[in-house]
Coordinates of C-alpha atoms in Angstrom, one line a residue:
Chain A
X16 CA 0.0 0.1 0.0
X17 CA 2.9 2.4 0.8
X18 CA 4.2 1.9 -2.9
X19 CA 0.8 2.9 -4.0
X20 CA 1.3 6.1 -2.5
X21 CA 4.4 6.7 -2.6
X22 CA 3.7 6.1 -6.5
X23 CA 0.9 8.7 -6.3
X24 CA 2.9 11.4 -4.8
X25 CA 5.8 10.9 -7.5
X26 CA 3.8 11.3 -10.3
X27 CA 2.9 14.6 -8.8
X28 CA 6.5 15.8 -8.1
X29 CA 6.8 17.2 -11.6
X30 CA 3.2 18.3 -11.9
X31 CA 4.2 19.8 -15.5
X32 CA 5.6 16.7 -17.0
X33 CA 2.7 14.4 -15.6
X34 CA 0.1 16.6 -17.0
X35 CA 1.8 16.9 -20.3
X36 CA 1.9 13.0 -20.3
X37 CA -1.6 12.7 -19.2
X38 CA -2.7 15.5 -21.6
X39 CA -1.0 13.7 -24.7
X40 CA -2.9 10.1 -23.6
X41 CA -6.2 12.2 -23.1
X42 CA -6.1 13.9 -26.6
X43 CA -4.9 10.2 -28.4
X44 CA -7.8 8.7 -26.4
X45 CA -10.3 11.5 -27.7
X46 CA -8.9 11.1 -31.2
X47 CA -9.1 7.4 -31.0
X48 CA -12.3 7.3 -30.0
X49 CA -13.7 9.8 -32.4
X50 CA -12.2 8.5 -35.1
X51 CA -13.3 4.8 -34.5
X52 CA -16.8 6.3 -33.7
X53 CA -16.7 7.8 -36.6
X54 CA -15.8 5.0 -38.9
X55 CA -18.2 2.6 -37.1
X56 CA -20.8 5.6 -37.1
X57 CA -20.5 5.7 -40.7
X58 CA -20.6 1.6 -41.5
X59 CA -23.5 1.6 -39.4
X60 CA -25.2 4.2 -41.2
X61 CA -24.5 2.6 -44.8
X62 CA -26.1 -1.0 -43.5
X63 CA -29.1 1.0 -41.7
X64 CA -29.3 3.0 -45.3
X65 CA -28.8 0.4 -47.8
X66 CA -29.2 -3.0 -45.9
X67 CA -32.5 -1.8 -43.1
X68 CA -34.1 0.3 -45.3
X69 CA -34.4 -2.2 -48.5
X70 CA -32.8 -5.3 -48.2
X71 CA -33.5 -6.0 -44.4
X72 CA -31.1 -7.8 -42.4
X73 CA -32.0 -11.5 -43.9
X74 CA -34.0 -12.5 -46.8
X75 CA -35.8 -15.5 -47.4
X76 CA -36.3 -17.0 -50.5
X77 CA -37.4 -20.3 -52.5
X78 CA -34.1 -22.6 -53.0
X79 CA -32.4 -21.2 -55.9
X80 CA -34.2 -17.8 -56.3
X81 CA -31.3 -15.8 -55.9
X82 CA -29.2 -17.4 -58.7
X83 CA -32.1 -16.7 -61.2
X84 CA -34.4 -13.9 -59.8
X85 CA -37.9 -14.6 -61.3
X86 CA -41.4 -14.8 -60.5
X87 CA -41.3 -18.6 -61.6
X88 CA -39.1 -19.1 -58.4
X89 CA -41.5 -17.8 -55.9
X90 CA -43.3 -19.5 -53.2
X91 CA -46.6 -19.7 -51.6
X92 CA -46.5 -17.1 -48.5
X93 CA -47.9 -18.9 -45.5
X94 CA -48.6 -18.2 -41.9
X95 CA -47.0 -21.6 -41.0
X96 CA -43.6 -20.4 -42.5
X97 CA -43.8 -17.0 -41.0
X98 CA -44.5 -18.3 -37.3
X99 CA -41.3 -20.7 -37.9
X100 CA -39.5 -17.6 -39.1
X101 CA -40.8 -15.6 -35.7
X102 CA -39.9 -18.4 -33.7
X103 CA -36.3 -18.2 -34.6
X104 CA -34.4 -16.7 -31.8
X105 CA -33.2 -12.7 -32.5
X106 CA -35.8 -12.2 -35.3
X107 CA -38.3 -9.2 -34.1
X108 CA -40.3 -9.0 -37.8
X109 CA -41.2 -10.5 -40.9
X110 CA -42.8 -9.1 -44.0
X111 CA -43.6 -10.7 -47.3
X112 CA -42.5 -9.3 -50.6
X113 CA -43.2 -10.0 -54.4
X114 CA -40.1 -8.5 -56.4
X115 CA -39.7 -8.1 -60.0
X116 CA -38.6 -5.7 -62.8
X117 CA -41.2 -3.7 -65.1
X118 CA -41.0 -1.1 -67.5
X119 CA -42.7 2.0 -66.0
X120 CA -43.6 4.8 -68.8
X121 CA -45.7 8.0 -68.6
X122 CA -46.3 9.8 -71.7
X123 CA -43.3 9.2 -74.1
X124 CA -41.1 8.6 -71.5
X125 CA -39.9 4.8 -70.1
X126 CA -37.9 3.9 -67.6
X127 CA -37.3 0.4 -66.0
X128 CA -38.5 -0.1 -62.4
X129 CA -38.4 -2.3 -59.3
X130 CA -41.4 -3.2 -58.1
X131 CA -42.0 -4.7 -54.8
X132 CA -45.4 -5.7 -53.6
X133 CA -45.5 -5.3 -49.9
X134 CA -47.7 -5.9 -46.6
X135 CA -47.4 -2.2 -46.0
X136 CA -47.9 -2.1 -42.2
X137 CA -45.3 -5.4 -41.9
X138 CA -42.7 -3.5 -44.3
X139 CA -42.8 -0.4 -42.5
X140 CA -42.0 -2.6 -39.4
X141 CA -38.8 -3.4 -41.0
X142 CA -37.7 -0.6 -43.5
X143 CA -39.6 2.6 -42.0
X144 CA -40.7 2.9 -45.6
X145 CA -43.6 5.2 -44.2
X146 CA -41.0 7.8 -43.2
X147 CA -39.4 8.0 -46.6
X148 CA -42.6 9.6 -47.9
X149 CA -42.2 13.4 -49.0
X150 CA -45.7 14.0 -50.8
X151 CA -48.9 12.1 -50.1
X152 CA -49.7 9.4 -48.2
X153 CA -48.8 5.7 -47.4
X154 CA -50.0 2.5 -48.7
X155 CA -53.1 0.5 -47.1
X156 CA -53.0 -3.2 -47.6
X157 CA -56.1 -3.1 -50.1
X158 CA -55.0 0.3 -52.1
X159 CA -54.8 0.0 -55.7
X160 CA -52.3 3.2 -55.7
X161 CA -48.5 3.0 -56.0
X162 CA -45.3 4.6 -53.9
X163 CA -43.0 6.1 -56.4
X164 CA -38.9 7.2 -55.8
X165 CA -38.5 10.6 -56.2
X166 CA -35.8 9.9 -58.7
X167 CA -38.1 7.6 -60.7
X168 CA -40.6 10.5 -60.7
X169 CA -38.7 13.2 -61.7
X170 CA -37.5 10.9 -64.6
X171 CA -40.9 9.9 -66.1
X172 CA -42.0 13.8 -65.0
X173 CA -44.7 12.6 -62.9
X174 CA -46.4 14.0 -59.9
X175 CA -48.7 13.1 -56.8
X176 CA -51.7 11.7 -58.4
X177 CA -50.6 11.1 -61.9
X178 CA -51.1 7.8 -63.2
X179 CA -47.9 5.4 -63.9
X180 CA -48.1 2.5 -66.7
X181 CA -46.4 -0.8 -65.9
X182 CA -45.7 -3.5 -68.2
X183 CA -43.7 -6.8 -67.9
X184 CA -44.1 -10.1 -67.9
X185 CA -46.0 -12.0 -65.0
X186 CA -45.8 -15.4 -63.2
X187 CA -45.3 -18.5 -66.0
X188 CA -44.9 -16.4 -68.7
X189 CA -48.4 -14.3 -68.3
X190 CA -48.3 -10.9 -69.8
X191 CA -48.5 -8.0 -66.9
X192 CA -49.7 -4.8 -67.6
X193 CA -51.6 -2.0 -65.8
X194 CA -51.9 2.0 -64.9
X195 CA -51.6 2.8 -61.3
X196 CA -52.5 6.2 -59.4
X197 CA -49.5 7.4 -57.4
X198 CA -50.4 7.8 -54.1
X199 CA -46.9 9.1 -52.5
X200 CA -43.5 10.0 -53.3
X201 CA -41.0 8.1 -51.5
X202 CA -37.0 9.6 -51.0
X203 CA -34.4 7.2 -50.2
X204 CA -31.0 7.6 -48.6
X205 CA -29.5 5.3 -51.3
X206 CA -29.8 7.3 -54.5
X207 CA -29.6 3.8 -56.4
X208 CA -33.1 2.9 -54.5
X209 CA -34.2 6.6 -55.4
X210 CA -33.6 5.9 -59.1
X211 CA -35.8 2.7 -59.5
X212 CA -38.0 1.9 -56.9
X213 CA -41.8 1.3 -57.0
X214 CA -43.6 -0.1 -54.0
X215 CA -47.4 -1.3 -54.2
X216 CA -49.7 -3.3 -52.0
X217 CA -48.9 -7.2 -52.0
X218 CA -52.5 -7.9 -53.4
X219 CA -52.2 -5.5 -56.1
X220 CA -48.9 -6.8 -57.2
X221 CA -50.0 -10.4 -57.3
X222 CA -52.7 -9.1 -59.7
X223 CA -50.6 -7.2 -61.7
X224 CA -48.0 -10.1 -62.2
X225 CA -50.9 -12.9 -62.1
X226 CA -48.8 -14.6 -59.0
X227 CA -51.9 -14.9 -56.7
X228 CA -50.9 -15.9 -53.4
X229 CA -47.1 -16.0 -54.3
X230 CA -44.2 -14.2 -53.0
X231 CA -40.4 -14.0 -53.7
X232 CA -39.4 -12.9 -50.7
X233 CA -39.6 -12.4 -46.7
X234 CA -37.6 -9.9 -45.4
X235 CA -36.7 -10.3 -41.7
X236 CA -35.5 -7.6 -38.9
X237 CA -33.4 -8.9 -36.0
X238 CA -33.0 -7.2 -32.6
X239 CA -29.2 -7.8 -32.2
X240 CA -27.5 -6.7 -35.5
X241 CA -24.3 -8.2 -34.3
X242 CA -25.6 -11.4 -34.2
X243 CA -26.5 -11.8 -37.6
X244 CA -24.7 -14.9 -38.7
X245 CA -25.7 -16.7 -35.7
X246 CA -29.6 -15.5 -36.7
X247 CA -29.4 -16.5 -40.6
X248 CA -27.8 -20.0 -39.5
X249 CA -30.7 -20.8 -37.0
X250 CA -33.1 -19.7 -39.8
X251 CA -31.6 -22.1 -42.2
X252 CA -31.6 -25.1 -40.2
X253 CA -35.9 -24.1 -39.1
X254 CA -36.9 -23.6 -42.7
X255 CA -34.8 -26.7 -44.1
X256 CA -33.3 -27.1 -47.8
X257 CA -36.4 -26.0 -49.3
X258 CA -35.8 -22.3 -48.5
X259 CA -32.6 -20.3 -49.1
X260 CA -31.6 -18.0 -45.9
X261 CA -29.2 -14.9 -46.8
X262 CA -27.7 -12.3 -44.7
X263 CA -27.6 -8.8 -46.2
X264 CA -23.9 -9.8 -46.7
X265 CA -24.4 -12.5 -48.7
X266 CA -27.1 -10.3 -50.6
X267 CA -24.5 -7.3 -50.9
X268 CA -21.1 -8.7 -50.9
X269 CA -19.8 -5.2 -52.4
X270 CA -20.9 -3.3 -49.5
X271 CA -19.4 -6.1 -47.0
X272 CA -16.2 -5.8 -49.4
X273 CA -16.1 -2.2 -48.9
X274 CA -16.6 -2.1 -45.1
X275 CA -14.1 -4.7 -45.0
X276 CA -11.3 -2.6 -47.2
X277 CA -12.2 0.6 -45.3
X278 CA -11.6 -1.4 -42.0
X279 CA -8.2 -2.4 -42.9
X280 CA -7.3 0.8 -44.2
X281 CA -8.8 2.2 -40.8
X282 CA -6.1 -0.1 -39.5
X283 CA -3.2 1.9 -40.8
X284 CA -4.5 5.4 -39.8
X285 CA -5.1 3.9 -36.4
X286 CA -1.3 2.6 -36.5
X287 CA -0.3 6.0 -36.9
X288 CA -2.3 7.5 -34.5
X289 CA -0.9 4.8 -31.8
X290 CA 2.4 5.5 -33.3
X291 CA 2.1 8.8 -32.1
X292 CA 0.9 8.2 -28.7
X293 CA 3.5 5.7 -28.3
X294 CA 6.3 8.6 -29.0
X295 CA 4.4 10.9 -26.5
X296 CA 4.5 8.5 -23.9
X297 CA 7.8 7.4 -24.3
X298 CA 9.3 10.8 -24.7
X299 CA 8.2 11.6 -21.3
X300 CA 9.4 8.4 -19.7
X301 CA 12.6 8.7 -21.3
X302 CA 13.0 12.4 -19.9
X303 CA 11.6 10.9 -16.6
X304 CA 14.2 8.2 -16.6
X305 CA 16.9 10.4 -17.1
X306 CA 16.0 12.8 -14.4
X307 CA 15.4 10.0 -11.7
X308 CA 18.6 8.1 -12.5
X309 CA 20.4 9.2 -9.6
X310 CA 17.4 8.4 -7.3
X311 CA 16.7 5.2 -8.6
X312 CA 20.6 4.2 -8.4
X313 CA 20.1 5.5 -4.7
X314 CA 17.2 3.6 -3.5
X315 CA 19.0 0.6 -4.6
X316 CA 21.8 1.5 -2.9
X317 CA 20.0 1.9 0.4
X318 CA 18.1 -1.2 0.1
X319 CA 15.1 -0.9 -2.0
X320 CA 15.0 -4.3 -4.2
X321 CA 15.2 -3.9 -8.0
X322 CA 11.7 -5.8 -8.2
X323 CA 10.1 -3.2 -5.6
X324 CA 11.5 -0.1 -7.6
X325 CA 10.4 -1.4 -10.7
X326 CA 6.9 -2.2 -9.2
X327 CA 6.8 1.7 -7.9
X328 CA 7.6 2.9 -11.7
X329 CA 5.2 0.4 -12.9
X330 CA 2.4 2.0 -10.7
X331 CA 3.5 5.6 -11.6
X332 CA 3.2 4.6 -15.3
X333 CA -0.3 3.1 -14.6
X334 CA -1.7 6.1 -12.8
X335 CA -0.8 8.1 -15.3
X336 CA -1.8 6.5 -18.4
X337 CA -5.0 5.0 -16.7
X338 CA -5.8 8.9 -15.7
X339 CA -5.3 10.2 -19.1
X340 CA -7.4 6.9 -20.6
X341 CA -10.5 7.7 -18.1
X342 CA -10.2 11.3 -18.5
X343 CA -10.0 11.0 -22.4
X344 CA -12.9 8.3 -22.4
X345 CA -15.1 10.6 -20.3
X346 CA -14.4 13.6 -22.2
X347 CA -14.8 11.9 -25.7
X348 CA -18.3 10.9 -24.6
X349 CA -20.2 14.4 -25.1
X350 CA -18.1 14.7 -28.5
X351 CA -19.2 11.6 -29.6
X352 CA -22.6 11.9 -28.8
X353 CA -22.8 15.6 -30.2
X354 CA -21.8 14.2 -33.7
X355 CA -24.1 11.1 -33.1
X356 CA -26.9 13.8 -32.7
X357 CA -25.4 16.5 -35.3
X358 CA -23.6 14.3 -37.8
X359 CA -20.9 15.4 -40.1
X360 CA -23.0 16.0 -43.6
X361 CA -20.9 16.6 -46.7
X362 CA -22.1 18.5 -49.5
X363 CA -20.7 19.3 -53.3
X364 CA -18.5 16.9 -54.7
X365 CA -17.6 15.0 -52.1
X366 CA -21.6 14.2 -51.6
X367 CA -21.9 13.5 -55.2
X368 CA -18.9 10.9 -55.2
X369 CA -20.8 9.6 -52.1
X370 CA -23.8 9.3 -54.2
X371 CA -22.2 7.4 -57.0
X372 CA -21.2 4.8 -54.8
X373 CA -24.7 4.8 -53.0
X374 CA -23.8 5.9 -49.7
X375 CA -25.8 8.7 -48.1
X376 CA -22.9 11.4 -47.3
X377 CA -23.7 11.7 -43.6
X378 CA -21.5 10.5 -40.9
X379 CA -22.7 9.9 -37.5
X380 CA -20.5 8.5 -34.8
X381 CA -21.4 5.2 -33.3
X382 CA -21.9 5.4 -29.6
X383 CA -21.5 1.8 -29.0
X384 CA -19.9 1.5 -25.6
X385 CA -17.5 -0.9 -27.0
X386 CA -15.4 2.0 -29.0
X387 CA -14.8 4.1 -26.1
X388 CA -13.9 0.8 -23.9
X389 CA -11.3 -0.7 -26.8
X390 CA -9.6 2.5 -27.8
X391 CA -9.3 3.1 -23.9
X392 CA -7.7 -0.5 -23.0
X393 CA -5.5 -0.1 -26.3
X394 CA -3.9 3.0 -25.2
X395 CA -3.6 1.5 -21.6
X396 CA -1.6 -1.4 -23.2
X397 CA 0.6 1.0 -24.8
X398 CA 1.2 2.5 -22.0
X399 CA 1.8 -0.5 -20.0
X400 CA 4.0 -2.1 -23.0
X401 CA 6.2 1.2 -22.9
X402 CA 6.3 0.8 -19.2
X403 CA 8.7 -2.2 -19.9
X404 CA 11.5 0.4 -20.9
X405 CA 11.6 2.0 -17.3
X406 CA 11.5 -2.0 -16.0
X407 CA 14.6 -2.7 -18.5
X408 CA 16.1 0.2 -17.4
X409 CA 15.7 -0.8 -13.6
X410 CA 16.9 -4.4 -14.1
X411 CA 20.2 -3.3 -15.6
X412 CA 20.6 -0.5 -13.0
X413 CA 23.9 -0.2 -11.7
X414 CA 23.9 2.1 -8.4
X415 CA 27.2 3.4 -8.8
X416 CA 27.0 4.4 -12.5
X417 CA 23.4 5.8 -11.9
X418 CA 24.8 7.9 -9.0
X419 CA 27.6 9.6 -10.7
X420 CA 26.8 13.2 -11.3
Chain B
X7 CA 43.6 0.3 16.0
X8 CA 41.4 -1.7 18.8
X9 CA 41.4 -5.4 19.7
X10 CA 37.3 -5.4 19.4
X11 CA 35.3 -7.2 17.3
X12 CA 35.7 -6.6 13.5
X13 CA 33.0 -4.8 11.4
X14 CA 35.0 -4.5 8.3
X15 CA 37.5 -6.5 7.0
X16 CA 38.9 -6.1 3.5
X17 CA 41.6 -8.2 2.2
X18 CA 43.9 -7.0 -1.0
X19 CA 40.7 -5.3 -2.3
X20 CA 41.4 -4.1 -6.2
X21 CA 39.2 -2.2 -8.5
X22 CA 40.5 -2.2 -12.1
X23 CA 38.8 0.1 -14.7
X24 CA 39.9 -0.5 -18.9
X25 CA 41.2 -3.9 -17.5
X26 CA 41.6 -4.7 -21.3
X27 CA 43.3 -1.6 -22.4
X28 CA 45.2 0.6 -20.1
X29 CA 44.5 -0.9 -16.5
X30 CA 43.8 2.2 -14.1
X31 CA 43.8 0.8 -10.6
X32 CA 40.9 2.8 -8.9
X33 CA 41.8 0.9 -5.5
X34 CA 45.0 -1.1 -5.2
X35 CA 45.4 -3.8 -3.1
X36 CA 44.3 -2.4 0.0
X37 CA 43.7 -4.1 3.0
X38 CA 41.8 -2.4 5.9
X39 CA 40.3 -3.6 9.1
X40 CA 37.6 -1.5 11.2
X41 CA 36.2 -2.7 14.3
X42 CA 33.2 -1.9 15.9
X43 CA 33.2 1.9 17.3
X44 CA 35.4 3.2 15.5
X45 CA 35.0 6.7 13.9
X46 CA 37.1 6.5 10.7
X47 CA 37.6 9.2 8.0
X48 CA 39.0 8.3 4.7
X49 CA 41.2 11.0 3.2
X50 CA 43.3 11.6 0.1
X51 CA 43.2 13.8 -3.1
X52 CA 40.5 14.0 -5.7
X53 CA 41.0 10.7 -7.7
X54 CA 42.5 8.8 -4.9
X55 CA 40.0 6.1 -4.9
X56 CA 37.8 7.3 -1.5
X57 CA 34.2 6.7 -3.0
X58 CA 35.3 3.7 -5.1
X59 CA 36.7 2.2 -1.6
X60 CA 33.5 2.8 -0.1
X61 CA 31.2 1.7 -2.5
X62 CA 33.1 -1.5 -2.7
X63 CA 32.7 -2.1 1.1
X64 CA 28.9 -1.0 1.0
X65 CA 28.3 -3.6 -1.6
X66 CA 27.5 -1.0 -4.1
X67 CA 30.3 -2.2 -6.6
X68 CA 32.4 -5.2 -7.3
X69 CA 36.0 -5.5 -6.6
X70 CA 38.0 -7.0 -9.3
X71 CA 40.1 -9.0 -6.8
X72 CA 40.2 -9.4 -2.7
X73 CA 37.5 -9.9 -0.1
X74 CA 35.6 -8.0 1.8
X75 CA 33.8 -9.3 5.1
X76 CA 31.1 -7.1 6.9
X77 CA 30.0 -8.6 10.2
X78 CA 31.8 -12.0 8.4
X79 CA 30.0 -12.1 5.7
X80 CA 32.0 -11.9 2.3
X81 CA 30.1 -9.9 0.4
X82 CA 31.9 -10.7 -2.8
X83 CA 30.5 -13.7 -2.8
X84 CA 26.8 -12.4 -2.4
X85 CA 24.7 -12.2 -5.3
X86 CA 23.1 -9.1 -6.5
X87 CA 20.0 -9.5 -4.7
X88 CA 21.2 -10.7 -1.8
X89 CA 23.5 -7.8 -1.7
X90 CA 20.7 -5.3 -2.0
X91 CA 18.9 -7.0 1.0
X92 CA 22.3 -7.4 3.1
X93 CA 22.9 -3.5 2.7
X94 CA 19.4 -2.9 3.8
X95 CA 19.8 -5.1 6.9
X96 CA 23.3 -4.2 7.7
X97 CA 24.9 -1.0 6.1
X98 CA 23.3 2.9 6.6
X99 CA 24.6 5.1 3.7
X100 CA 25.0 8.8 3.9
X101 CA 25.4 10.7 0.7
X102 CA 26.9 14.2 -0.2
X103 CA 24.0 15.8 -1.5
X104 CA 21.2 14.5 1.3
X105 CA 19.3 12.4 -1.2
X106 CA 16.2 12.5 0.5
X107 CA 13.0 11.9 -1.7
X108 CA 11.4 14.7 -2.1
X109 CA 7.8 13.9 -1.9
X110 CA 7.9 12.8 1.4
X111 CA 8.3 14.1 4.5
X112 CA 11.3 14.0 6.7
X113 CA 9.5 11.5 8.9
X114 CA 8.5 9.1 5.7
X115 CA 11.8 9.2 4.3
X116 CA 13.2 7.9 7.2
X117 CA 10.3 5.4 7.9
X118 CA 11.1 4.4 4.1
X119 CA 13.7 1.9 5.2
X120 CA 12.0 0.2 7.7
X121 CA 9.0 -0.1 5.1
X122 CA 11.2 -1.8 3.0
X123 CA 12.2 -4.0 6.1
X124 CA 8.8 -4.8 6.5
X125 CA 8.5 -3.4 10.0
X126 CA 4.9 -2.6 11.7
X127 CA 3.9 0.8 12.3
X128 CA 4.1 0.9 16.0
X129 CA 7.8 -0.1 15.5
X130 CA 8.2 2.8 13.1
X131 CA 6.9 5.6 14.8
X132 CA 9.0 4.7 18.2
X133 CA 12.1 4.3 15.6
X134 CA 11.5 7.6 13.7
X135 CA 10.6 9.5 17.1
X136 CA 13.6 8.1 18.6
X137 CA 15.9 9.0 15.6
X138 CA 14.6 12.4 15.4
X139 CA 15.0 13.3 18.8
X140 CA 18.6 11.9 18.4
X141 CA 19.2 14.4 15.6
X142 CA 17.4 17.4 17.4
X143 CA 14.8 17.7 14.7
X144 CA 11.9 16.7 16.3
X145 CA 9.6 19.9 15.4
X146 CA 10.5 19.0 11.8
X147 CA 9.2 15.3 11.3
X148 CA 6.2 16.5 8.9
X149 CA 8.5 18.9 6.7
X150 CA 9.6 18.3 3.4
X151 CA 13.1 18.2 2.1
X152 CA 12.9 21.2 0.4
X153 CA 11.5 22.9 3.5
X154 CA 15.1 22.0 5.5
X155 CA 17.8 23.5 5.2
X156 CA 21.1 21.7 3.9
X157 CA 22.2 20.9 7.5
X158 CA 18.8 19.8 8.6
X159 CA 18.4 17.9 5.4
X160 CA 22.0 15.9 6.2
X161 CA 20.7 15.2 9.9
X162 CA 17.8 13.6 8.2
X163 CA 19.9 11.6 5.9
X164 CA 21.8 10.2 9.0
X165 CA 18.5 9.2 10.2
X166 CA 17.3 7.6 7.6
X167 CA 21.0 5.4 7.7
X168 CA 20.3 4.3 10.7
X169 CA 16.4 3.6 10.6
X170 CA 17.2 0.0 9.8
X171 CA 19.5 -0.4 13.1
X172 CA 22.5 -1.0 11.1
X173 CA 26.2 -1.5 13.0
X174 CA 28.1 0.9 10.5
X175 CA 27.5 3.5 8.5
X176 CA 29.2 4.8 5.5
X177 CA 29.1 8.3 4.4
X178 CA 30.7 9.8 1.2
X179 CA 31.9 13.4 1.7
X180 CA 28.9 13.7 4.3
X181 CA 29.6 17.9 4.9
X182 CA 30.9 18.8 1.5
X183 CA 27.8 20.7 0.8
X184 CA 27.4 22.3 4.6
X185 CA 28.4 25.3 5.9
X186 CA 30.8 25.1 9.2
X187 CA 27.9 25.3 11.6
X188 CA 26.0 22.9 9.8
X189 CA 28.9 20.3 9.5
X190 CA 30.0 20.7 12.9
X191 CA 26.3 19.9 14.4
X192 CA 26.0 16.9 11.7
X193 CA 29.4 15.7 13.3
X194 CA 28.3 16.3 16.9
X195 CA 25.3 13.9 16.2
X196 CA 27.5 11.5 14.3
X197 CA 29.7 11.6 17.4
X198 CA 27.1 11.3 19.8
X199 CA 25.5 7.9 17.5
X200 CA 29.2 6.7 17.6
X201 CA 30.0 6.9 21.3
X202 CA 26.5 6.4 22.8
X203 CA 25.0 3.6 20.3
X204 CA 28.2 2.4 19.5
X205 CA 27.8 2.9 15.8
X206 CA 30.7 2.8 13.8
X207 CA 31.2 5.4 10.9
X208 CA 33.4 5.4 8.0
X209 CA 33.7 8.7 5.7
X210 CA 35.4 10.0 3.1
X211 CA 36.3 13.8 3.6
X212 CA 38.5 16.7 2.3
X213 CA 37.4 18.9 4.9
X214 CA 40.0 19.5 7.7
X215 CA 37.9 20.2 10.3
X216 CA 36.2 16.8 10.0
X217 CA 39.3 15.0 9.8
X218 CA 40.6 16.7 13.1
X219 CA 37.2 14.9 14.8
X220 CA 37.9 11.8 13.8
X221 CA 39.5 9.2 15.7
X222 CA 41.6 7.2 12.8
X223 CA 42.7 8.4 9.4
X224 CA 43.1 6.4 6.7
X225 CA 44.8 8.1 3.6
X226 CA 44.5 7.1 0.4
X227 CA 47.1 7.7 -2.6
X228 CA 46.6 6.6 -6.0
X229 CA 44.0 3.8 -4.5
X230 CA 46.7 2.4 -2.4
X231 CA 46.4 2.8 1.7
X232 CA 49.2 5.6 2.1
X233 CA 48.8 6.1 6.0
X234 CA 46.8 4.7 8.8
X235 CA 47.1 6.9 12.0
X236 CA 45.1 7.3 15.1
X237 CA 43.8 10.8 15.8
X238 CA 46.4 12.0 18.2
X239 CA 49.0 10.9 16.0
X240 CA 47.1 12.7 13.0
X241 CA 46.8 16.2 14.7
X242 CA 50.4 15.9 15.5
X243 CA 51.4 16.1 12.4
X244 CA 48.9 18.7 11.3

């Protein structure tokens, strides 16, 4: 205990040096937490935008649908399957969809579009589709109208309550054609969805495609997003081989690849940051060891075992690094929360570049507690590893040489 | 010089620097026999080997030749770890520049040695009070080194050296940084401890006033003992 007290007193003997060290650790932790939270937040936002707003975290199709996405690979919707899915742990909601492509036209303008037949209530629970409406109203299950993405509406020069004409191929080669009033305009974060999506009630879509009672997809949402893979495996096992269960990572491997590439790139940035932290801490350790060399020699001379001396210096390092880390974590909490509520938002050419890749140019920080703890622990470990330098000096200490002025 | 119990018995000790190139004998074949209760000054010009000899006797440095017996234990045979323990239990050190730990109070500086020894609180308290009474600084127990004069700091350093109840104290130029009054005061305390508690003192010095107070003076020249005289003989020469 007396060693702890002495270590505490020692760290304050040179108040400026200790404060400089603590400050360097403090700012390093803030920077490190902020960088990680920003990176994590950007990825979370990306997943939320592109995955949660359309694809869902997990999808269930008839086996083989993903390789050949046409209505002939649809399957009959049933409460039995829905219940089986909902009984799988971590799955919170399920929504049926009938998805296919069609040619949309208005006057002399034509454009390909993605038609999604949805159960309006269930779909909204998963993709919050209702919140994307910028004009008009949301769908009801028995509506004959459609919701049109803003980009598609612009391209076809269509407005609310105008009529859109759709032509496609239906179930088992049937001809699909129809005209529908536009009940609402949707605005998506993902520019890709914004350019091509058209939503209509499931029954209307089944009628349009002559695929009565059929669906192509069950879209699933989950409670714990970190347990995505385990949940997909459980659903796969519950539904059997007749169905294919795919996580968003399998549905959109390019997004996953992008996240992985960016994560790897961020490791280099973090590496540089940690190097700076190392230099900061090591510089002060070097200064401290030079300054206290005589004292160390004297302590060994009067009978302090090197092990105890080592423990004393280790405690001093732990106190300094720990306090710096703790203050850094505490100070980074409001900073991270601020940028979570008021995310960084890019405009101009940067925003356009992001849009081309299907990203919303918004960077909210992630408030995941793990970011704070992990960065704090990493900096703490760096501090402790660097404390091996004083340990090395002490173990090699010759009191006579150390006490030479 | 007397026929009492030997505290230090150094035989043929040598310390050589640059042994592979041009050897320099910092200590050259020195014999030194010091008995319990002696008050001995180690004198000589700068570079004569005083500090090196004290370091060798104190087990801070390794001799290249010879044996050093402290309380009949050959310290040249002890491992580095055992030497630290040996120093803690048997030898008190006083350094030229006091070297008190600045963040600790005078009391804590003295207590520090006893903490290293694992002494209990009551024992520590009693010993600290006794030592501060002996050095005449009972009112400075809670002062930090920076609040004490040089002389007071060196008296605390002496108390620290005695905290572990060693039988002898090695002091390297203990008065070098003190004014005459403080030096005289420190020597009074050292003499008192020597006479009343039979603590053996071996100290290096240049200071003629200190040399005059020593009862035995060992003169080193070029690392070898040039003269070993008792106080009366020395005074006669001076």
